[in-house]
């Protein structure tokens, strides 16, 4: 049963909650942070680990049945972040992994040239006004004030595509006068470092932090085939950190400079690549749905032909309606049909044969590859967006269930607000909270602690004895704990406890002896 | 019951097995590798993940009872690899995280000066001969041939401590003549990179890859205290990659440039720090034993006073008898009493108060810290060393159990050799292998595949239908799979299967309906 479609939460609200409740902190915060880097706090770490483990379980250890109902096989890998720099020459990242940038000579700001837009006079004469995509207001004010004109007399052109002859007429977003922006130039997104013995900062010692985990799979393809008794088709999955020196990191953990990926390379016969491409696009959409993501917030976007790399015949994004993109969508995952490009490039550059020999057909060929490439950090952002819910609940919590509320609105008479993170139980950072009804009654505290000691052998459990039970429930709602268990005076008599459900807010009693198996059945 | 004490396996044997069976590959191998970097193959990844999860479960989610039998609380964290460079200035790594190096002007080799030893003539006159620690033979040959003398007329001095006046008399290990080694100079072990917008390689954009995960914990200490309702004493645990630009990476994954750590910072009242230090040293030794590590291969080594940092009052290493150190030991984990050094440094450098206010005693102080810091990559090496076993087994496998064999020796009459990795079931990369007795009997294959499809929902399972059953057992022994399940003709009749135990090699039949619960009870 689908519920009402929630209004997406704003990034400001989500970021504040994440900091306040220990999900995600600005990195190096006590040193005023570092732009584009984030640290996962205790709850964010558990949430991220749960998403990581769900992908590993559902993609590597127990992948779904294939398009013809057959079992398929996928193995895992964990390659290093720093690889031989020849990897990046062969993959094309050293030559082509660039963003166009433009600098403002006056304000010293740097812009992604493809995110910079310009109001150009329709007449072709006079000053043009630049603005950051989505933020036209400063430029519009200037048009009115400085050019004594109206934005409707201007057309919008990406800075990237502007006639270079017009660049001296452009007024930069942060500038005090026109003509301070440089022409766009290319900027490589790989972080550079220097390795080892000679340690000088010379070319021969230069290496790079990987900008994707995928190449680590391609360069180990032969080792995996030689050692793991795998036969085509099969997949290699990897989860790990990647680094991109983004010109303008933004939108919380959506575009950060250090992030985690979950990537699968699916190797298959060229004739079967299209079948597998279709399979993986659908499978990945289904997977996000299986984690509780509302399909109204997900969409498949097939790339236009002119978006595709020259070697690719198809690519689709799984997009999500983030709070900061709504009503539009932003990327969550890409599924690319990469042909045999990567293996061919590495075969040529390394001189190592990467062909597959099919013993049954006596055929030798370079496998084609379908690549479902997902962001783990970005996935966490989706889970947080998706889970965040504001509700009105009857005061005193006596009767009636919670009602979905418009974020930021005030409750009607007789109701109060609550914030609840509706994570699927499988993904919730804390599975169960244990409360003694009162903290100053030793027998309640002892019994609750015994329960805590027992349950935390199996699940992440939170123990809380401070404040009224209602407040303790709210604290757990706000971090998405599916079940709260209270030890009260009846528990001392009959060995039962109260279980309270996060979403329905309903409570029921259960014998302690049955608690484990009850939780086991719910926490999957 | 303790078994015979195994002879440690050589690094060459272990490295070869790891490559052949998909545990660990040289990084970027098709590009001739990259010195100091390794990639984990499918089985190595599962093994490493299992060790990672065991630490997280036993240290963070469900830590042991404290020294007084009380429950203790630890939360997790996952901070970024690139942090604000001020972190490393405050921690002392920017100024002091150096290794002394010496170069050979002739051979261009670079040496860790503290790993370079010198035979110096007792007479104080004539040529001195340098060698790498543990490899004196080249120097000894030269003493005999070039100096027409005997090594016994020389004393061994670390190059680091040599009178600089004697340096011109030293003959380097790879040199063709004496006098080519430079004086030792300091080399910072942190990898450098450049961040973001300005992207030039100037000081203001310089950042470092973390050389340890610990500082990420200290700089988030305040955020954790403010958000997680923790009270002293408590711990923060973190697992993640660290990077050290080692001058001479060596010994497989023992000393690599990219590696993973499992670090705990335990925050406590200064008066209790000694109690907790003792507790954590013992707890960490116990933990390795709980994973099946033979205590004869582990030892505690307390640091001498002159090894301690100025702020530290105690430090102990957990050392392991690796194949390449035997009969000596090498570091696996360090447990350090760090006092309040780190928090004090960050408080001073950041201007953020990091004092703890104890509401019960009204006391305000900077907590003291006990740090059990363990290597995850190094832990994998220990597990592999510990698991590797060569045995003689009766031919035909008809009667009698396996006998421990001296590595590399030939079996007596009537026996054959096997290599078996005796991982604890909890850590084994593959938990169960499923075999149909014959691959050309569809009903056997189908039944085995049904079992495979069912069991892999829960555990990492390997399906193998190729070759004689005995050979399939040996293949699983070599990767440490605790149980092999065979579907034979009886299975078709009575729905039972054969389970074969890796260590005892004994087999017994069990109804398929009982298989899951049997495995559940064994795989903990």
CSV table of C-alpha atoms in Angstrom, one decimal, chain A residues 89-454:
chain,number,residue,atom,x,y,z
A,89,UNK,CA,46.6,6.9,-19.3
A,90,UNK,CA,45.0,3.8,-20.8
A,91,UNK,CA,41.5,4.4,-19.4
A,92,UNK,CA,41.5,7.9,-20.8
A,93,UNK,CA,41.3,9.7,-17.5
A,94,UNK,CA,44.7,11.3,-17.7
A,95,UNK,CA,43.9,12.9,-21.1
A,96,UNK,CA,40.1,13.4,-20.8
A,97,UNK,CA,38.8,13.5,-17.3
A,98,UNK,CA,38.4,17.2,-17.3
A,99,UNK,CA,36.0,19.9,-16.3
A,100,UNK,CA,36.0,23.3,-18.0
A,101,UNK,CA,36.7,26.1,-15.6
A,102,UNK,CA,36.7,29.9,-15.7
A,103,UNK,CA,38.4,32.2,-13.2
A,104,UNK,CA,37.4,35.7,-12.2
A,105,UNK,CA,40.6,37.8,-12.2
A,106,UNK,CA,39.0,40.3,-9.9
A,107,UNK,CA,37.2,38.2,-7.2
A,108,UNK,CA,39.5,35.2,-7.6
A,109,UNK,CA,36.4,32.9,-7.7
A,110,UNK,CA,36.6,29.8,-9.9
A,111,UNK,CA,33.6,28.5,-11.7
A,112,UNK,CA,32.7,25.3,-13.6
A,113,UNK,CA,32.3,26.9,-17.0
A,114,UNK,CA,29.4,24.5,-17.8
A,115,UNK,CA,27.6,25.6,-14.7
A,116,UNK,CA,28.0,29.3,-15.6
A,117,UNK,CA,25.2,30.8,-17.6
A,118,UNK,CA,25.1,34.2,-19.3
A,119,UNK,CA,22.3,36.7,-20.1
A,120,UNK,CA,23.4,37.9,-23.6
A,121,UNK,CA,21.6,40.9,-25.1
A,122,UNK,CA,19.4,39.7,-28.0
A,123,UNK,CA,20.7,42.8,-29.9
A,124,UNK,CA,24.2,41.3,-29.6
A,125,UNK,CA,25.5,44.7,-28.3
A,126,UNK,CA,26.4,45.8,-24.8
A,127,UNK,CA,27.2,44.1,-21.5
A,128,UNK,CA,26.4,40.4,-20.9
A,129,UNK,CA,25.6,39.2,-17.4
A,130,UNK,CA,26.9,35.8,-16.0
A,131,UNK,CA,25.2,33.8,-13.2
A,132,UNK,CA,25.5,30.4,-11.6
A,133,UNK,CA,23.0,28.0,-13.0
A,134,UNK,CA,19.8,28.2,-10.9
A,135,UNK,CA,20.8,31.6,-9.4
A,136,UNK,CA,19.9,34.3,-12.0
A,137,UNK,CA,18.7,36.9,-9.5
A,138,UNK,CA,21.9,38.9,-9.1
A,139,UNK,CA,22.3,39.1,-12.9
A,140,UNK,CA,18.7,40.1,-13.3
A,141,UNK,CA,19.1,43.0,-10.8
A,142,UNK,CA,22.2,44.2,-12.7
A,143,UNK,CA,20.3,44.1,-16.0
A,144,UNK,CA,17.7,46.3,-14.5
A,145,UNK,CA,20.1,48.6,-12.6
A,146,UNK,CA,23.2,48.8,-14.7
A,147,UNK,CA,21.8,48.2,-18.2
A,148,UNK,CA,18.5,49.9,-17.5
A,149,UNK,CA,16.9,47.0,-19.4
A,150,UNK,CA,14.8,43.9,-18.8
A,151,UNK,CA,15.9,40.2,-18.7
A,152,UNK,CA,13.4,39.4,-21.4
A,153,UNK,CA,15.5,41.4,-23.9
A,154,UNK,CA,18.3,38.8,-23.2
A,155,UNK,CA,18.8,35.2,-24.1
A,156,UNK,CA,20.5,32.7,-21.8
A,157,UNK,CA,23.7,31.0,-23.2
A,158,UNK,CA,26.0,28.6,-21.3
A,159,UNK,CA,29.4,30.3,-20.8
A,160,UNK,CA,31.0,27.3,-22.3
A,161,UNK,CA,29.2,27.9,-25.6
A,162,UNK,CA,29.6,31.6,-25.7
A,163,UNK,CA,31.3,33.2,-28.7
A,164,UNK,CA,34.8,33.9,-27.3
A,165,UNK,CA,34.7,37.4,-28.9
A,166,UNK,CA,32.0,38.2,-26.3
A,167,UNK,CA,33.9,37.2,-23.3
A,168,UNK,CA,35.3,40.7,-22.6
A,169,UNK,CA,31.7,42.0,-22.4
A,170,UNK,CA,30.6,39.5,-19.6
A,171,UNK,CA,30.1,40.7,-16.1
A,172,UNK,CA,31.0,37.9,-13.7
A,173,UNK,CA,28.7,36.8,-10.8
A,174,UNK,CA,31.0,38.2,-8.1
A,175,UNK,CA,32.7,40.9,-10.0
A,176,UNK,CA,32.5,44.7,-9.6
A,177,UNK,CA,32.8,45.3,-13.3
A,178,UNK,CA,32.6,43.5,-16.6
A,179,UNK,CA,35.5,41.8,-18.4
A,180,UNK,CA,37.1,40.0,-15.5
A,181,UNK,CA,36.3,36.3,-16.5
A,182,UNK,CA,38.9,34.2,-18.2
A,183,UNK,CA,38.2,31.9,-21.2
A,184,UNK,CA,37.2,28.4,-20.1
A,185,UNK,CA,40.1,26.0,-19.7
A,186,UNK,CA,40.3,22.3,-18.9
A,187,UNK,CA,41.1,21.1,-15.4
A,188,UNK,CA,41.8,17.5,-14.6
A,189,UNK,CA,39.7,16.1,-11.8
A,190,UNK,CA,42.2,13.5,-10.5
A,191,UNK,CA,44.1,14.2,-7.3
A,192,UNK,CA,47.8,14.0,-7.8
A,193,UNK,CA,50.4,12.6,-5.4
A,194,UNK,CA,54.0,11.5,-5.5
A,195,UNK,CA,55.2,8.0,-4.6
A,196,UNK,CA,58.1,6.6,-2.9
A,197,UNK,CA,61.8,6.4,-3.1
A,198,UNK,CA,62.7,9.4,-5.0
A,199,UNK,CA,59.9,11.4,-3.5
A,200,UNK,CA,60.6,14.5,-5.6
A,201,UNK,CA,57.7,16.0,-7.2
A,202,UNK,CA,58.7,15.0,-10.7
A,203,UNK,CA,56.7,13.3,-13.4
A,204,UNK,CA,58.3,9.9,-12.9
A,205,UNK,CA,57.0,9.7,-9.4
A,206,UNK,CA,53.5,11.2,-10.0
A,207,UNK,CA,50.5,9.0,-9.3
A,208,UNK,CA,46.8,9.6,-8.9
A,209,UNK,CA,44.0,8.8,-6.4
A,210,UNK,CA,41.5,6.8,-8.4
A,211,UNK,CA,38.5,8.8,-9.6
A,212,UNK,CA,36.5,5.6,-9.9
A,213,UNK,CA,36.7,2.0,-8.6
A,214,UNK,CA,35.9,0.5,-12.0
A,215,UNK,CA,39.4,0.5,-13.5
A,216,UNK,CA,40.6,-1.5,-10.6
A,217,UNK,CA,38.2,-4.2,-11.8
A,218,UNK,CA,39.4,-4.1,-15.4
A,219,UNK,CA,43.0,-4.4,-14.6
A,220,UNK,CA,42.3,-7.4,-12.4
A,221,UNK,CA,40.0,-9.1,-14.9
A,222,UNK,CA,42.6,-11.6,-16.0
A,223,UNK,CA,43.7,-12.5,-12.5
A,224,UNK,CA,40.1,-13.2,-11.6
A,225,UNK,CA,39.5,-15.3,-14.7
A,226,UNK,CA,42.7,-17.3,-14.1
A,227,UNK,CA,42.0,-18.0,-10.4
A,228,UNK,CA,38.3,-18.1,-9.7
A,229,UNK,CA,37.0,-20.8,-12.2
A,230,UNK,CA,34.5,-18.2,-13.5
A,231,UNK,CA,32.9,-18.6,-16.9
A,232,UNK,CA,31.3,-15.9,-19.0
A,233,UNK,CA,28.9,-14.2,-18.3
A,234,UNK,CA,30.0,-13.2,-14.8
A,235,UNK,CA,30.5,-10.1,-12.8
A,236,UNK,CA,33.1,-8.5,-10.5
A,237,UNK,CA,31.8,-6.1,-7.8
A,238,UNK,CA,33.8,-3.6,-5.8
A,239,UNK,CA,33.0,-1.1,-3.1
A,240,UNK,CA,35.4,1.6,-2.1
A,241,UNK,CA,36.5,5.2,-2.0
A,242,UNK,CA,37.2,7.4,-5.0
A,243,UNK,CA,38.4,11.0,-5.2
A,244,UNK,CA,37.6,13.8,-7.6
A,245,UNK,CA,39.0,17.3,-7.3
A,246,UNK,CA,35.7,18.9,-8.0
A,247,UNK,CA,35.9,22.6,-8.9
A,248,UNK,CA,32.7,23.3,-7.0
A,249,UNK,CA,31.8,20.6,-4.5
A,250,UNK,CA,28.2,21.2,-3.4
A,251,UNK,CA,24.9,19.9,-2.1
A,252,UNK,CA,26.1,18.2,1.1
A,253,UNK,CA,27.4,14.7,0.3
A,254,UNK,CA,25.9,14.7,-3.2
A,255,UNK,CA,29.0,16.1,-4.8
A,256,UNK,CA,32.0,15.7,-2.5
A,257,UNK,CA,35.7,15.4,-3.3
A,258,UNK,CA,36.0,12.1,-1.4
A,259,UNK,CA,33.2,9.6,-1.8
A,260,UNK,CA,32.4,5.9,-2.0
A,261,UNK,CA,31.2,3.9,-4.9
A,262,UNK,CA,29.6,0.5,-5.4
A,263,UNK,CA,30.5,-0.6,-8.9
A,264,UNK,CA,29.8,-3.8,-10.8
A,265,UNK,CA,31.4,-4.8,-14.1
A,266,UNK,CA,29.4,-7.5,-15.9
A,267,UNK,CA,31.4,-9.3,-18.5
A,268,UNK,CA,29.5,-11.0,-21.3
A,269,UNK,CA,29.5,-12.2,-24.9
A,270,UNK,CA,29.1,-9.2,-27.3
A,271,UNK,CA,25.9,-10.8,-28.8
A,272,UNK,CA,24.3,-10.8,-25.4
A,273,UNK,CA,25.3,-7.3,-24.2
A,274,UNK,CA,22.0,-5.7,-25.0
A,275,UNK,CA,20.0,-8.3,-23.2
A,276,UNK,CA,22.2,-7.8,-20.1
A,277,UNK,CA,22.1,-4.1,-20.4
A,278,UNK,CA,18.3,-4.1,-20.2
A,279,UNK,CA,18.4,-6.6,-17.4
A,280,UNK,CA,20.8,-4.5,-15.2
A,281,UNK,CA,18.9,-1.3,-15.7
A,282,UNK,CA,15.7,-2.9,-14.5
A,283,UNK,CA,17.4,-4.9,-11.7
A,284,UNK,CA,19.0,-1.7,-10.3
A,285,UNK,CA,15.8,0.2,-10.3
A,286,UNK,CA,14.1,-2.8,-8.5
A,287,UNK,CA,16.9,-2.9,-6.0
A,288,UNK,CA,16.4,0.7,-4.8
A,289,UNK,CA,12.7,0.0,-4.6
A,290,UNK,CA,13.4,-3.1,-2.5
A,291,UNK,CA,15.2,-0.8,0.0
A,292,UNK,CA,12.0,1.2,0.5
A,293,UNK,CA,12.6,4.0,-2.0
A,294,UNK,CA,9.3,5.4,-3.3
A,295,UNK,CA,9.2,4.7,-7.1
A,296,UNK,CA,7.6,8.1,-7.6
A,297,UNK,CA,11.0,9.6,-6.5
A,298,UNK,CA,13.0,7.4,-8.9
A,299,UNK,CA,13.2,7.6,-12.6
A,300,UNK,CA,15.1,6.1,-15.5
A,301,UNK,CA,16.7,8.6,-17.8
A,302,UNK,CA,18.2,7.2,-21.0
A,303,UNK,CA,21.1,9.2,-22.3
A,304,UNK,CA,20.6,10.9,-25.6
A,305,UNK,CA,23.0,9.8,-28.4
A,306,UNK,CA,25.1,12.9,-28.1
A,307,UNK,CA,25.7,12.3,-24.4
A,308,UNK,CA,27.2,8.9,-25.0
A,309,UNK,CA,30.9,8.3,-25.1
A,310,UNK,CA,32.1,7.2,-28.6
A,311,UNK,CA,32.5,3.6,-27.5
A,312,UNK,CA,29.2,3.3,-25.7
A,313,UNK,CA,26.0,2.2,-27.3
A,314,UNK,CA,23.7,2.9,-24.4
A,315,UNK,CA,23.6,4.4,-21.0
A,316,UNK,CA,20.8,5.1,-18.5
A,317,UNK,CA,20.8,6.9,-15.2
A,318,UNK,CA,18.8,6.1,-12.2
A,319,UNK,CA,17.7,9.5,-11.0
A,320,UNK,CA,16.3,10.5,-7.7
A,321,UNK,CA,14.1,13.5,-6.7
A,322,UNK,CA,16.4,15.0,-4.0
A,323,UNK,CA,15.2,17.9,-1.9
A,324,UNK,CA,17.6,20.2,-3.8
A,325,UNK,CA,16.6,19.1,-7.2
A,326,UNK,CA,12.8,18.8,-6.7
A,327,UNK,CA,10.6,19.0,-8.7
A,328,UNK,CA,13.6,17.8,-10.9
A,329,UNK,CA,15.8,14.8,-10.5
A,330,UNK,CA,19.5,14.2,-9.9
A,331,UNK,CA,21.8,11.3,-10.6
A,332,UNK,CA,22.0,8.4,-8.2
A,333,UNK,CA,23.4,5.6,-10.4
A,334,UNK,CA,24.5,5.1,-14.0
A,335,UNK,CA,24.2,1.8,-16.0
A,336,UNK,CA,26.5,2.0,-19.0
A,337,UNK,CA,27.0,-0.3,-21.9
A,338,UNK,CA,30.8,0.1,-22.3
A,339,UNK,CA,31.3,-2.4,-25.2
A,340,UNK,CA,34.8,-3.8,-25.0
A,341,UNK,CA,36.4,-0.3,-24.7
A,342,UNK,CA,38.1,-0.7,-21.3
A,343,UNK,CA,39.5,-4.2,-21.7
A,344,UNK,CA,40.7,-3.3,-25.2
A,345,UNK,CA,42.5,-0.2,-24.0
A,346,UNK,CA,44.2,-2.1,-21.2
A,347,UNK,CA,45.2,-4.9,-23.5
A,348,UNK,CA,46.8,-2.5,-25.9
A,349,UNK,CA,48.5,-0.4,-23.3
A,350,UNK,CA,49.8,-3.3,-21.2
A,351,UNK,CA,50.5,-5.8,-23.9
A,352,UNK,CA,48.7,-8.4,-21.8
A,353,UNK,CA,46.1,-10.5,-23.7
A,354,UNK,CA,42.7,-9.9,-22.2
A,355,UNK,CA,40.7,-12.1,-24.6
A,356,UNK,CA,38.3,-14.7,-23.3
A,357,UNK,CA,38.5,-18.2,-24.8
A,358,UNK,CA,35.2,-20.0,-24.8
A,359,UNK,CA,36.0,-23.7,-24.6
A,360,UNK,CA,32.5,-24.7,-25.8
A,361,UNK,CA,32.5,-22.7,-29.0
A,362,UNK,CA,36.2,-22.4,-29.5
A,363,UNK,CA,35.7,-18.7,-29.8
A,364,UNK,CA,38.1,-16.0,-28.7
A,365,UNK,CA,37.0,-12.5,-28.0
A,366,UNK,CA,37.2,-9.5,-25.7
A,367,UNK,CA,34.1,-9.5,-23.5
A,368,UNK,CA,31.6,-6.7,-23.6
A,369,UNK,CA,30.9,-4.9,-20.3
A,370,UNK,CA,27.7,-3.6,-18.7
A,371,UNK,CA,28.5,-1.3,-15.7
A,372,UNK,CA,26.0,-0.5,-13.0
A,373,UNK,CA,27.9,2.2,-11.1
A,374,UNK,CA,26.3,3.5,-8.0
A,375,UNK,CA,27.3,6.0,-5.3
A,376,UNK,CA,27.4,4.7,-1.8
A,377,UNK,CA,27.7,8.2,-0.3
A,378,UNK,CA,25.0,9.4,-2.7
A,379,UNK,CA,22.9,6.4,-1.7
A,380,UNK,CA,23.1,7.4,1.9
A,381,UNK,CA,21.8,10.8,0.9
A,382,UNK,CA,18.9,9.2,-0.9
A,383,UNK,CA,18.1,7.0,2.1
A,384,UNK,CA,18.1,10.1,4.4
A,385,UNK,CA,15.9,12.1,1.9
A,386,UNK,CA,13.6,9.2,1.6
A,387,UNK,CA,13.3,8.4,5.3
A,388,UNK,CA,12.8,12.0,6.5
A,389,UNK,CA,9.2,12.5,7.5
A,390,UNK,CA,7.4,15.2,9.5
A,391,UNK,CA,4.1,14.1,11.0
A,392,UNK,CA,1.4,15.3,13.3
A,393,UNK,CA,0.5,13.0,16.1
A,394,UNK,CA,-2.4,13.2,18.6
A,395,UNK,CA,-1.2,14.8,21.8
A,396,UNK,CA,-0.8,12.5,24.7
A,397,UNK,CA,-0.4,9.8,22.1
A,398,UNK,CA,-3.7,8.3,23.3
A,399,UNK,CA,-5.6,7.4,20.1
A,400,UNK,CA,-5.3,7.8,16.3
A,401,UNK,CA,-2.2,7.3,14.3
A,402,UNK,CA,0.3,9.8,12.9
A,403,UNK,CA,-0.7,12.1,9.9
A,404,UNK,CA,1.8,13.1,7.2
A,405,UNK,CA,2.6,16.8,7.6
A,406,UNK,CA,3.9,19.4,5.2
A,407,UNK,CA,7.6,20.1,6.3
A,408,UNK,CA,7.8,23.1,8.5
A,409,UNK,CA,4.0,23.5,9.1
A,410,UNK,CA,2.4,23.8,12.5
A,411,UNK,CA,0.2,21.0,13.9
A,412,UNK,CA,-3.6,21.5,14.2
A,413,UNK,CA,-5.3,21.7,17.6
A,414,UNK,CA,-4.8,18.6,19.7
A,415,UNK,CA,-1.8,17.4,17.7
A,416,UNK,CA,2.0,17.9,18.0
A,417,UNK,CA,4.8,17.4,15.5
A,418,UNK,CA,7.3,14.7,15.2
A,419,UNK,CA,10.3,14.0,12.9
A,420,UNK,CA,10.7,10.4,12.0
A,421,UNK,CA,13.3,8.7,9.8
A,422,UNK,CA,11.4,5.8,8.2
A,423,UNK,CA,14.4,3.6,7.3
A,424,UNK,CA,13.7,0.1,6.2
A,425,UNK,CA,14.5,-2.0,9.3
A,426,UNK,CA,17.4,-3.6,7.4
A,427,UNK,CA,19.1,-0.2,6.9
A,428,UNK,CA,18.3,1.5,10.2
A,429,UNK,CA,21.5,2.3,12.1
A,430,UNK,CA,20.0,1.3,15.5
A,431,UNK,CA,17.5,-1.6,15.4
A,432,UNK,CA,16.2,-1.6,18.9
A,433,UNK,CA,16.2,0.8,21.8
A,434,UNK,CA,15.8,-0.5,25.4
A,435,UNK,CA,14.3,1.7,28.1
A,436,UNK,CA,13.8,1.0,31.8
A,437,UNK,CA,10.6,2.9,32.7
A,438,UNK,CA,12.4,4.7,35.5
A,439,UNK,CA,16.1,5.2,36.0
A,440,UNK,CA,16.0,5.4,39.8
A,441,UNK,CA,14.5,1.9,40.2
A,442,UNK,CA,17.4,-0.5,40.3
A,443,UNK,CA,15.3,-3.6,39.5
A,444,UNK,CA,14.0,-1.9,36.3
A,445,UNK,CA,17.5,-0.7,35.3
A,446,UNK,CA,19.0,-4.1,35.9
A,447,UNK,CA,16.5,-6.0,33.9
A,448,UNK,CA,16.7,-3.5,31.1
A,449,UNK,CA,20.5,-3.7,31.1
A,450,UNK,CA,20.4,-7.5,31.0
A,451,UNK,CA,18.1,-7.3,28.0
A,452,UNK,CA,20.5,-4.7,26.4
A,453,UNK,CA,23.5,-7.0,27.1
A,454,UNK,CA,21.7,-9.9,25.4
